[in-house]
Amino acid sequence: MEGDTRMTDPEFCADCGARIPDDGKSRRYCPGCLLRAGLDENHSDPHETAVLHTTGPSPSPEELAASFPSLEILDHIGLGGMGWVYKAHQKDLQRTVALKILPAELTQQESFRERFRREAQALAKLSHPHVVSLFESGETEDRAYFLMEYVDGKNLREIQRESALTPADVVATLTQICDALDYAHSHGVVHRDIKPENVLVDRQGSVKIADFGLARLLGTPGNPWMTGSHQVLGTPHYMAPEQWERPRAVDHRADIYGVGVMLYELLTGELPLGRFEPPSKRAPVDQRMDALVLRCLEKEPERRFQTARDLKTALEALASSGLRGTPLPGPAPSPPMASPRPSRGGTWLLAAHWVFAMVGLLVAMLAGLVPVFLWVLLVLGVILPATGVIRSLGTPRAWSYFTLLLTWMLMATLGLALVPSLATDLAECLSGPETSHGHARISFRPHEVRETGMILFTMTGVAWLGALLLRKIGQRWQRRLSRR
Amino acid sequence: MTTPASGTPERRFRPTRWSLVARAGSSNGEARRQALAELCQAYWYPLYAFVRRRAHDESSAADLTQEFFARLLEGDRLADADPARGRFRSFLLVSLRSFLANQSERQGAKKRGGDRTTFSMDFDQAATRFAQEPRDDETPDRALNRQWALELVDRSVARLRGEYAGRGRLATFQRLEGFLSGDGSDRYRRAATDLGSSESAVKVTVHRMRVRLQEILREEVLQTVEHPSSIEEEMRDLFAALVPPHRKKL
């Protein structure tokens, strides 16, 4: 094991051919290549917000001083989705603030100015203890800017790196996030870029959501630049599938997905990529957590928690029923990076799932086909003899036609509404891992198909019963009418 | 505020160590001293090697290094180097050169240093390491930059190791450390078998290790420059120092 990990030749780098410096430290890497990698890639980072890479160096605090006479600009502290952030002191109010500025070259472009304004607008709508507050926004002669609350603390990513978060910590933090998101959503603001870097935790442990650089204000006229069909906004790993596939259709449930990714990552230290396992299989996490996390990560927004409040309630319920304290009861952690291998019992369970899934699918498909036949019957049996209907208006026969028509329409609508979702499931089931945009994610899960099948089966049954009942009532009316 | 401690080199919520040192008046003396001591702790060996290369023997090189850092930490202006401009590395080099040039004048003066430096320097280990350095015609300046680059990379890899160890994944790190540089595609499968994992999972882990290492490298470089805009330049210089002149390609 040891020998294999060394460079092929201990003295020379297999990649660049340079001699590995030997000064008594046994290096298993080539320092030159590592430094060059940073220069070559110009610092590519999967966490980096995919929206824009501001080019050029950020202006130094001294350069900005002239534009902001009321501020003492202390330090450049970061780069957000939409601009540079500085720590500054507001002289007249004697408070520390965060100044966000849009680079001058981007300020000249209306589309960027508009986006920047939107972030300010999104923030301005929100006044919540867990959302950074906006103080003011405006434009200097060459730059758009806004002032906001300065959070003296760290972001969740830094905290995660520096200390092991217990599941109870994670739940406590995410509960606060859900609270803030629920508030933002109720004000028509979707964050769209929920990830650990955008969650700040101050020294008192209070959570603040920052960087609404991608936020979307629901109900405002869409700007073609902002939601253009080729425009994908967000940070790849935290983006809900619909953010890739249907950027225009994104609603607040995309944030629920982001929270799910964060939950999974904070609990297990890994991102839910590919055929990922439930959290409790990857880390000592309460098994009850699995369902909650997986529900956030559902591909279809309809199957996720529908509001941040629901998610918050679920988290709180878990926390209050004894999640506190660590380590949590749960299966022992699997060895690092062990591939998923179901146990013997697991295999049987999986097989049973599949059988059920297939039976369910078959039944559902048959049920789904019935309405199609009914439409055909409708055309042949009702529309064509319509003249007969018209002629028989006011006669008992019309009631018979009427109930029949109602039944058919009900059935057909039901079936047609359900068939597409069934078809999607089937397609996914057959095509296997979906790898759109290099974003491998399996959305097919046997239990889902089985459930869909069951629901369809039940609904079809109910519809048939309803139809029979309607027909019975119709016949009774018919008799009553004919008696008159 | 925004984001990415990980995404960008900029440290969130705090100035770089060097900007703390360089910007006199922006912070109290103790914080400055502390920041300077931390920086010196990280990069003292290249300076020691520089002194050794200037034809000093082991013990006087150790004394001179000690003395140099003691003066620096006490706030002596050792040269006209202006800390408010430029990078920590060039500041140290200018200061050290000036210190060595004036050293003969002060020869009779009272020895300083000793316990007044707030960081530890293991000169025995340094001497062993220096003895293993290749004897070549490298100039002391160039050697300093090269060793500086090595310190930076070693330090960053050590930090990454620490992060994995902290998460109980030291074994994974050790097995995959060799993949940090170079293309190990043909060896991924064996590593996967060793770790009881899949090849793709190994690739993902290696990718994450590489990305994180780049972040750490940049964070470390950032600590020695005043402004994030200088990171690129400093890395370029250090890379140039690592590559022998005839092999430079960038």
XYZ file of C-alpha atoms in Angstrom:
734
model
C 0.000 0.000 0.000
C 2.749 2.335 0.984
C 4.892 1.734 -2.059
C 2.104 2.249 -4.519
C 1.251 5.722 -3.344
C 4.700 7.095 -3.950
C 5.639 8.756 -7.153
C 6.547 6.133 -9.700
C 10.131 7.173 -9.281
C 10.673 8.547 -5.807
C 13.049 11.190 -7.074
C 11.216 12.560 -10.043
C 7.683 13.694 -10.558
C 5.830 11.376 -12.926
C 3.926 14.316 -14.291
C 6.377 17.173 -14.889
C 9.611 15.215 -14.665
C 11.110 17.630 -12.179
C 13.167 16.302 -9.326
C 11.194 16.075 -6.087
C 13.180 18.160 -3.601
C 14.776 15.874 -1.080
C 15.780 17.701 2.054
C 14.993 14.974 4.526
C 11.239 15.410 4.229
C 9.745 12.513 2.360
C 7.238 14.112 0.021
C 4.721 12.057 -1.863
C 3.740 14.968 -4.041
C 5.484 17.345 -6.396
C 5.493 20.849 -4.885
C 5.997 22.466 -8.270
C 2.980 20.718 -9.778
C 0.825 21.653 -6.802
C 1.731 25.325 -7.127
C 1.268 25.247 -10.864
C -2.134 23.603 -10.530
C -3.342 26.713 -8.755
C -2.034 28.935 -11.512
C -3.252 26.767 -14.383
C -6.770 26.400 -13.186
C -6.962 29.920 -11.945
C -8.508 28.482 -8.879
C -11.415 26.417 -10.032
C -13.699 25.564 -7.222
C -16.848 23.460 -7.230
C -18.310 25.561 -4.444
C -17.747 28.697 -6.395
C -20.957 30.299 -7.378
C -21.386 29.528 -11.034
C -22.941 32.842 -11.819
C -20.062 35.169 -12.448
C -16.374 35.433 -12.081
C -15.434 38.985 -11.515
C -12.164 39.564 -13.187
C -9.353 41.766 -12.102
C -8.221 42.606 -8.615
C -10.602 44.116 -6.134
C -9.909 47.768 -5.368
C -7.929 48.342 -2.201
C -9.641 50.068 0.733
C -7.623 53.212 -0.039
C -8.907 53.333 -3.611
C -12.476 53.160 -2.388
C -12.064 55.760 0.325
C -12.764 58.640 -2.047
C -16.057 57.153 -3.230
C -17.340 56.554 0.281
C -16.433 59.535 2.434
C -18.821 58.534 5.215
C -17.114 55.195 5.639
C -13.775 54.074 6.871
C -13.114 51.025 4.771
C -11.164 48.539 6.801
C -10.674 45.374 4.829
C -11.653 43.348 1.846
C -13.376 40.349 3.341
C -14.820 38.374 0.503
C -16.302 37.822 -2.871
C -19.956 37.050 -3.210
C -22.071 36.013 -6.121
C -22.502 39.607 -7.163
C -19.540 41.613 -6.011
C -16.794 42.351 -3.533
C -17.452 42.710 0.153
C -15.567 44.979 2.510
C -15.659 45.487 6.215
C -16.178 49.152 6.945
C -16.855 51.535 9.766
C -19.744 53.928 9.381
C -18.396 57.085 10.943
C -21.569 58.966 11.833
C -23.406 55.985 13.289
C -20.314 54.460 14.841
C -21.066 50.965 13.682
C -19.330 48.287 11.703
C -21.002 47.464 8.414
C -20.387 45.280 5.407
C -20.082 47.147 2.121
C -20.835 45.249 -1.047
C -19.843 46.818 -4.333
C -20.425 45.768 -7.891
C -17.205 46.029 -9.907
C -17.061 49.170 -12.042
C -16.944 47.329 -15.379
C -20.029 45.332 -14.430
C -21.826 48.415 -13.129
C -21.731 49.745 -16.681
C -23.849 46.830 -17.848
C -27.510 47.316 -17.199
C -28.152 43.610 -16.684
C -25.635 43.353 -13.871
C -26.841 46.555 -12.281
C -30.327 45.142 -12.402
C -29.261 41.905 -10.716
C -27.346 43.795 -8.074
C -30.383 45.973 -7.432
C -32.476 42.863 -7.109
C -30.262 41.506 -4.386
C -30.676 44.771 -2.521
C -34.427 44.677 -3.133
C -34.627 41.112 -1.910
C -32.765 42.014 1.256
C -34.789 45.162 1.759
C -37.991 43.133 1.820
C -36.694 41.064 4.669
C -36.294 41.985 8.282
C -35.605 38.871 10.232
C -33.151 37.952 12.993
C -31.702 35.203 10.798
C -31.267 37.200 7.603
C -28.530 39.840 7.252
C -30.181 43.232 7.232
C -29.793 45.803 4.522
C -28.976 49.338 5.656
C -28.865 51.280 2.418
C -28.159 50.919 -1.266
C -27.150 53.290 -3.992
C -24.715 54.113 -6.742
C -21.579 56.209 -6.696
C -20.414 57.745 -9.950
C -19.074 54.432 -11.185
C -20.191 51.684 -8.857
C -23.382 50.250 -7.452
C -23.121 49.411 -3.773
C -25.061 48.546 -0.684
C -24.427 48.559 3.020
C -25.534 45.722 5.190
C -25.176 44.242 8.605
C -21.689 43.012 9.427
C -21.683 39.563 10.979
C -18.774 39.034 13.303
C -18.274 35.321 13.027
C -17.691 32.557 10.545
C -19.569 30.834 7.811
C -20.878 27.333 8.230
C -18.229 25.901 5.910
C -15.441 27.259 8.087
C -17.133 26.000 11.215
C -17.596 22.573 9.689
C -13.916 22.433 8.818
C -12.691 23.571 12.161
C -14.824 21.514 14.462
C -16.947 18.417 14.285
C -20.575 19.469 14.385
C -22.815 17.097 16.285
C -26.124 16.151 14.674
C -27.821 18.200 17.377
C -25.761 21.259 16.340
C -26.671 20.646 12.722
C -30.360 20.379 13.494
C -30.275 23.495 15.692
C -28.543 25.475 12.937
C -30.778 24.280 10.137
C -33.891 24.956 12.181
C -32.860 28.606 12.287
C -32.175 28.534 8.555
C -35.626 27.100 7.875
C -37.110 29.813 10.013
C -35.390 32.479 7.929
C -36.261 30.764 4.647
C -39.877 30.393 5.623
C -39.933 34.094 6.334
C -38.210 34.957 3.043
C -40.521 32.669 1.068
C -43.573 34.200 2.663
C -42.282 37.534 1.371
C -41.894 36.142 -2.108
C -38.103 35.817 -2.003
C -36.393 32.590 -3.053
C -32.692 32.439 -2.162
C -31.659 29.897 -4.829
C -28.080 29.552 -3.552
C -28.391 27.959 -0.140
C -25.043 26.422 0.850
C -22.750 26.419 3.883
C -20.739 29.388 2.607
C -23.847 31.534 2.613
C -24.804 30.772 6.171
C -23.009 32.963 8.667
C -22.878 32.178 12.347
C -21.990 34.997 14.694
C -20.057 34.649 17.916
C -23.253 34.097 19.873
C -24.164 31.153 17.664
C -26.975 32.966 15.913
C -27.395 32.060 12.264
C -27.749 34.606 9.456
C -28.424 33.844 5.829
C -26.360 35.985 3.507
C -25.785 36.485 -0.182
C -29.089 36.896 -1.839
C -27.103 37.484 -5.024
C -29.174 34.905 -6.848
C -32.407 35.577 -5.100
C -35.527 35.679 -7.203
C -38.413 37.839 -6.351
C -41.536 35.950 -7.176
C -44.238 37.913 -8.889
C -41.919 40.478 -10.462
C -41.655 40.634 -14.223
C -38.869 38.362 -15.345
C -35.781 39.868 -16.850
C -34.643 37.868 -19.861
C -31.050 38.096 -18.722
C -31.831 36.772 -15.332
C -33.792 33.735 -16.271
C -32.764 33.255 -19.876
C -33.224 29.717 -21.019
C -29.482 29.110 -21.075
C -28.881 30.856 -17.820
C -28.298 28.433 -15.016
C -27.835 30.128 -11.699
C -26.592 28.571 -8.523
C -23.793 26.457 -7.111
C -23.769 23.086 -8.832
C -23.851 20.667 -5.927
C -26.518 22.552 -4.028
C -28.797 23.178 -6.961
C -32.133 21.466 -7.157
C -32.631 19.397 -10.347
C -35.229 21.848 -11.617
C -32.649 24.635 -11.393
C -30.726 22.747 -14.079
C -33.625 21.547 -16.082
C -36.294 24.186 -15.836
C -34.678 27.350 -14.479
C -37.870 29.254 -15.102
C -39.943 26.919 -12.995
C -37.867 27.343 -9.864
C -39.818 28.173 -6.753
C -39.183 28.154 -3.019
C -38.886 24.376 -2.992
C -35.459 24.703 -4.624
C -34.289 26.165 -1.320
C -35.687 23.116 0.482
C -33.494 20.981 -1.757
C -30.472 23.173 -0.929
C -31.171 22.701 2.763
C -31.337 18.953 2.142
C -27.907 18.908 0.493
C -26.517 20.940 3.353
C -28.107 18.632 5.924
C -26.636 15.601 4.214
C -23.234 17.196 3.931
C -23.100 18.490 7.486
C -24.218 15.160 8.880
C -21.972 12.917 6.809
C -19.181 15.164 5.573
C -20.044 14.168 2.018
C -22.206 15.528 -0.742
C -25.178 13.428 -1.834
C -23.811 12.558 -5.249
C -24.720 9.709 -7.532
C -26.270 6.698 -5.881
C -25.926 8.125 -2.417
C -26.883 6.274 0.720
C -29.088 7.566 3.499
C -27.135 9.628 6.076
C -27.354 6.976 8.773
C -25.425 4.571 6.553
C -22.549 7.035 6.185
C -22.293 8.466 9.669
C -23.548 7.838 13.183
C -26.803 9.627 12.625
C -30.216 8.859 14.010
C -31.987 6.679 11.452
C -35.108 8.785 11.696
C -33.077 11.511 10.052
C -32.890 9.536 6.791
C -36.467 9.989 5.710
C -36.308 13.679 6.457
C -33.120 14.260 4.480
C -34.230 12.109 1.556
C -37.512 13.919 1.378
C -35.690 17.246 1.023
C -33.619 15.712 -1.759
C -36.545 14.411 -3.802
C -36.102 15.164 -7.477
C -39.680 16.295 -7.889
C -40.395 19.451 -5.918
C -43.891 18.088 -5.223
C -42.433 15.288 -3.153
C -40.245 17.472 -0.981
C -41.384 19.266 2.110
C -43.675 21.854 0.662
C -42.658 24.691 2.950
C -39.628 25.543 5.030
C -41.983 25.640 7.977
C -42.907 21.969 7.454
C -39.249 21.087 7.343
C -38.564 23.137 10.427
C -41.392 21.383 12.273
C -40.015 17.996 11.251
C -36.533 18.971 12.428
C -37.865 20.231 15.722
C -39.880 17.071 16.233
C -36.738 15.025 15.746
C -34.734 17.260 18.053
C -37.308 17.180 20.828
C -37.615 13.407 20.709
C -34.115 12.893 21.887
C -31.674 13.862 19.185
C -29.666 15.805 21.697
C -26.432 14.370 22.940
C -23.823 12.560 20.946
C -23.054 10.149 19.626
C -26.491 9.429 18.394
C -28.081 6.028 18.464
C -27.729 4.568 15.040
C -25.782 2.074 13.036
C -22.046 2.166 13.361
C -20.319 4.336 10.778
C -19.289 2.463 7.716
C -15.615 2.537 6.804
C -14.669 5.606 4.827
C -15.871 5.484 1.256
C -17.138 1.919 1.494
C -19.250 1.165 -1.508
C -22.890 0.447 -0.850
C -23.304 -3.279 -0.422
C -26.685 -4.314 0.863
C -26.734 -6.949 3.530
C -28.459 -10.330 2.921
C -31.667 -9.061 4.458
C -31.279 -5.899 2.432
C -31.093 -7.859 -0.789
C -34.399 -9.607 -0.080
C -35.987 -6.359 0.882
C -34.728 -4.785 -2.301
C -36.035 -7.694 -4.352
C -39.426 -7.385 -2.664
C -39.422 -3.676 -3.430
C -38.766 -4.410 -7.055
C -41.519 -6.990 -7.317
C -43.975 -4.605 -5.758
C -42.731 -1.822 -7.952
C -43.221 -3.852 -11.104
C -46.671 -5.101 -10.149
C -47.635 -1.572 -9.169
C -46.347 -0.229 -12.432
C -48.247 -2.807 -14.463
C -51.494 -2.136 -12.660
C -50.948 1.573 -12.956
C -50.277 1.335 -16.673
C -53.424 -0.697 -17.267
C -55.348 1.777 -15.179
C -53.792 4.573 -17.132
C -54.866 2.979 -20.423
C -58.513 2.662 -19.413
C -59.263 6.377 -19.832
C -57.775 6.295 -23.305
C -60.244 3.592 -24.308
C -62.930 5.596 -22.625
C -62.099 8.639 -24.713
C -62.429 6.481 -27.789
C -65.751 5.195 -26.517
C -66.762 8.735 -25.716
C -66.197 9.765 -29.297
C -67.861 6.685 -30.781
C -70.623 6.410 -28.227
C -71.525 10.003 -27.403
C -70.245 12.585 -29.815
C -71.270 10.697 -32.929
C -74.799 9.985 -31.779
C -74.962 13.535 -30.450
C -77.753 14.253 -32.760
C -79.589 11.513 -30.943
C -78.836 13.272 -27.662
C -80.157 16.515 -28.931
C -83.249 14.861 -30.196
C -83.796 13.127 -26.927
C -83.308 16.266 -24.821
C -85.800 16.363 -22.009
C -86.408 12.638 -22.333
C -85.255 10.039 -19.796
C -82.655 8.799 -22.243
C -80.733 12.104 -21.933
C -80.068 11.446 -18.257
C -78.470 8.214 -19.104
C -76.189 9.899 -21.631
C -75.427 12.651 -19.170
C -74.237 10.371 -16.351
C -72.238 8.281 -18.767
C -70.547 11.379 -20.126
C -69.691 12.642 -16.641
C -68.187 9.309 -15.657
C -66.054 9.111 -18.754
C -64.789 12.623 -18.408
C -63.890 12.113 -14.785
C -62.014 8.917 -15.523
C -60.223 10.323 -18.527
C -59.082 13.440 -16.737
C -57.850 11.424 -13.798
C -56.003 9.002 -15.969
C -54.479 11.624 -18.221
C -53.289 13.645 -15.262
C -51.517 10.686 -13.756
C -50.097 9.004 -16.830
C -47.267 11.527 -17.463
C -45.794 11.203 -13.981
C -46.017 7.457 -14.368
C -44.250 7.630 -17.703
C -41.464 9.697 -16.141
C -40.967 7.121 -13.454
C -40.893 4.360 -16.014
C -38.399 6.199 -18.197
C -36.112 6.795 -15.262
C -36.458 3.234 -14.155
C -35.381 2.008 -17.587
C -32.666 4.554 -18.339
C -30.842 4.102 -15.064
C -28.540 6.751 -13.633
C -29.325 10.124 -14.991
C -26.267 12.180 -15.675
C -27.403 15.531 -16.839
C -24.722 18.161 -16.677
C -22.283 15.787 -15.055
C -24.567 15.837 -12.096
C -25.157 12.179 -11.493
C -28.265 11.596 -9.554
C -30.572 8.659 -9.457
C -34.084 9.741 -8.990
C -35.637 6.343 -9.392
C -36.365 4.592 -6.141
C -38.428 1.383 -6.151
C -40.617 2.458 -3.273
C -41.636 5.565 -5.164
C -42.830 3.656 -8.198
C -44.641 1.225 -5.971
C -46.333 4.104 -4.212
C -47.285 5.739 -7.477
C -48.754 2.449 -8.629
C -50.744 2.021 -5.464
C -52.086 5.531 -5.597
C -53.130 5.114 -9.218
C -54.725 1.758 -8.499
C -56.697 3.143 -5.587
C -57.777 6.223 -7.478
C -58.925 4.192 -10.438
C -60.945 2.012 -8.106
C -62.505 5.003 -6.446
C -63.268 6.541 -9.816
C -64.997 3.355 -11.011
C -67.048 3.172 -7.844
C -67.944 6.837 -8.268
C -68.949 6.217 -11.841
C -71.151 3.274 -10.874
C -72.793 5.347 -8.204
C -73.428 8.203 -10.620
C -74.941 5.772 -13.074
C -77.181 4.295 -10.396
C -78.355 7.770 -9.461
C -78.869 8.565 -13.104
C -80.978 5.422 -13.585
C -83.061 6.289 -10.566
C -83.704 9.756 -11.990
C -84.523 8.157 -15.280
C -87.114 5.911 -13.665
C -88.542 8.801 -11.704
C -88.808 10.890 -14.830
C -90.362 8.104 -16.846
C -92.947 7.582 -14.069
C -94.081 11.181 -14.455
C -22.055 39.487 3.358
C -21.219 36.842 1.190
C -19.489 33.855 0.644
C -16.894 31.668 0.063
C -14.098 31.148 2.401
C -13.644 28.131 0.306
C -14.519 29.685 -2.971
C -12.107 32.525 -2.879
C -8.730 33.085 -1.388
C -9.976 35.948 0.673
C -10.245 35.151 4.324
C -13.544 35.986 5.694
C -14.064 38.358 8.537
C -10.421 38.962 9.332
C -7.454 40.686 7.843
C -4.463 38.713 6.670
C -1.635 38.328 9.136
C 0.650 40.372 6.975
C -1.844 43.190 6.584
C -2.091 43.258 10.381
C 1.651 43.656 10.600
C 2.005 46.021 7.696
C -0.736 48.417 8.635
C 0.707 50.094 11.678
C -1.922 51.745 13.810
C -4.799 49.677 12.547
C -4.421 47.277 15.424
C -2.811 47.106 18.798
C 0.814 46.188 19.297
C 0.206 42.782 20.795
C -1.940 41.604 17.896
C 0.689 42.816 15.470
C 3.439 41.078 17.322
C 1.414 37.912 17.506
C 0.692 37.977 13.771
C 4.327 38.617 12.960
C 5.449 35.814 15.250
C 3.045 33.417 13.571
C 4.371 34.365 10.165
C 7.974 34.025 11.274
C 7.233 30.653 12.830
C 6.002 29.419 9.482
C 8.886 30.695 7.384
C 11.980 30.943 9.540
C 13.801 28.017 7.989
C 14.365 29.628 4.563
C 15.935 32.589 6.344
C 18.178 30.365 8.383
C 19.273 28.593 5.206
C 19.885 31.978 3.611
C 22.189 32.948 6.480
C 23.968 29.592 6.240
C 24.531 30.100 2.542
C 26.196 33.371 3.274
C 29.070 31.262 4.538
C 28.234 31.268 8.201
C 28.854 28.212 10.294
C 26.124 26.347 12.029
C 26.244 28.039 15.410
C 26.730 31.604 14.270
C 23.985 31.179 11.671
C 21.661 30.038 14.459
C 22.650 33.036 16.594
C 22.193 35.468 13.741
C 18.798 34.058 12.828
C 17.676 34.210 16.427
C 18.919 37.763 16.761
C 17.309 38.829 13.525
C 13.889 37.600 14.533
C 14.209 39.014 18.036
C 14.892 42.464 16.629
C 12.142 42.137 14.105
C 9.608 41.179 16.756
C 10.715 44.006 18.977
C 9.823 46.346 16.212
C 13.306 47.380 15.121
C 13.407 48.937 11.719
C 16.085 46.776 10.208
C 15.991 48.402 6.819
C 14.202 50.999 4.867
C 11.826 48.271 3.804
C 8.355 49.692 3.992
C 6.057 47.025 5.341
C 3.029 48.952 4.094
C 3.897 48.061 0.538
C 4.618 44.654 -0.777
C 4.771 41.170 0.519
C 6.043 39.549 3.652
C 8.660 37.541 1.790
C 10.307 40.519 0.115
C 10.098 42.525 3.331
C 11.902 39.780 5.224
C 14.534 39.402 2.542
C 15.291 43.126 2.436
C 15.368 43.307 6.211
C 17.604 40.268 6.535
C 20.062 41.534 3.931
C 20.290 44.846 5.676
C 20.627 43.123 9.046
C 23.502 40.978 7.808
C 25.237 43.946 6.187
C 25.158 45.943 9.393
C 25.953 42.984 11.528
C 29.731 43.594 11.530
C 29.191 47.070 13.010
C 27.251 45.649 15.863
C 29.578 42.773 16.478
C 30.666 44.082 19.884
C 27.188 45.056 20.906
C 25.209 43.149 23.458
C 23.643 39.960 22.170
C 19.920 40.125 21.948
C 17.360 37.548 21.170
C 17.302 34.304 23.053
C 14.104 33.849 24.944
C 12.562 37.017 23.611
C 11.395 35.424 20.378
C 7.895 34.163 20.904
C 8.252 31.187 18.638
C 10.532 28.212 18.704
C 13.229 27.403 16.214
C 14.787 23.962 16.230
C 18.237 24.702 14.916
C 19.481 21.118 15.228
C 16.781 19.912 12.920
C 17.387 22.865 10.635
C 21.085 22.015 10.445
C 20.276 18.404 9.519
C 17.889 19.603 6.867
C 20.355 22.123 5.527
C 22.986 19.393 5.267
C 20.651 17.444 2.977
C 20.097 20.377 0.656
C 21.711 19.904 -2.717
C 25.027 21.712 -3.046
C 24.681 23.773 -6.150
C 25.407 27.187 -7.492
C 22.014 28.591 -6.586
C 22.169 32.160 -5.307
C 21.085 32.642 -1.683
C 18.136 34.754 -2.857
C 16.914 32.081 -5.185
C 17.438 29.386 -2.606
C 15.402 31.386 -0.125
C 12.513 31.664 -2.538
C 12.693 27.981 -3.390
C 12.656 26.950 0.256
C 9.890 29.405 0.911
C 7.821 27.741 -1.779
C 8.534 24.328 -0.253
C 7.560 25.546 3.210
C 4.338 26.880 1.764
C 3.407 23.670 -0.026
C 4.447 21.406 2.860
C 2.558 23.524 5.296
C -0.565 23.477 3.159
C -0.437 19.708 2.672
C 0.043 19.310 6.428
C -3.053 21.422 7.009
C -5.043 19.283 4.594
C -3.803 16.171 6.380
C -4.905 17.723 9.656
C -8.374 18.348 8.264
C -8.741 14.733 7.171
C -7.321 13.449 10.443
C -9.793 15.662 12.284
C -12.623 13.923 10.493
C -11.236 10.486 11.207
C -10.165 9.954 7.606
C -6.407 10.002 8.032
C -6.045 6.561 6.434
C -7.873 7.777 3.343
C -5.646 10.825 3.166
C -2.472 8.802 3.543
C -3.530 6.362 0.878
C -4.420 9.116 -1.569
C -1.760 11.695 -0.751
C 0.321 10.526 -3.682
C -2.491 11.471 -6.057
C -2.390 15.131 -5.066
C -0.046 15.911 -7.909
C 0.304 14.059 -11.164
C -2.100 11.871 -12.984
C -2.594 8.624 -11.191
C -5.413 7.350 -13.348
C -4.007 3.848 -13.727
C -3.546 3.514 -10.003
C -6.985 4.611 -8.872
C -8.331 1.087 -9.101
C -5.754 -0.312 -6.706
C -6.306 2.504 -4.261
C -10.028 1.803 -4.459
C -9.440 -1.849 -3.634
C -7.213 -0.919 -0.693
C -9.814 1.431 0.695
C -12.715 -0.926 0.056
C -14.305 1.658 -2.142
C -15.193 2.252 -5.754
C -12.898 3.794 -8.300
C -15.234 6.686 -8.904
C -15.484 7.402 -5.174
C -11.676 7.527 -5.034
C -11.621 9.944 -7.937
C -14.152 12.175 -6.280
C -12.152 12.166 -3.038
C -8.912 12.918 -4.850
C -10.605 15.733 -6.717
C -11.874 17.208 -3.475
C -8.465 16.887 -1.873
C -6.877 18.726 -4.775
C -9.437 21.490 -4.777
C -9.194 21.944 -1.027
C -5.406 21.974 -1.201
C -5.536 24.804 -3.713
C -7.783 26.721 -1.384
C -5.415 26.175 1.519
C -2.403 27.149 -0.574
C -4.049 30.388 -1.504
C -5.125 31.071 2.027
C -1.560 30.521 3.192
C -0.169 32.790 0.486
C -2.782 35.374 1.360
C -1.456 35.503 4.913
C 1.868 36.751 3.604
C 0.596 39.443 1.268
C -1.337 42.513 2.113
C -4.023 42.281 -0.457
C -5.738 39.350 -2.157
C -4.882 40.812 -5.526
C -1.222 39.911 -4.949
C -1.836 36.206 -4.457
C -1.472 35.308 -8.107
C 1.806 37.176 -8.444
C 3.275 35.678 -5.308
C 2.329 32.156 -6.404
C 3.859 32.770 -9.798
C 7.107 33.920 -8.198
C 7.222 30.937 -5.897
C 6.492 28.527 -8.702
C 9.266 30.109 -10.735
C 11.605 29.561 -7.800
C 10.750 25.858 -7.668
C 11.385 25.167 -11.308
C 15.003 25.114 -12.487
C 15.572 27.994 -14.943
C 15.866 25.772 -18.022
C 12.589 24.013 -17.284
C 10.469 27.064 -16.744
C 7.252 26.831 -18.642
C 4.197 28.714 -17.723
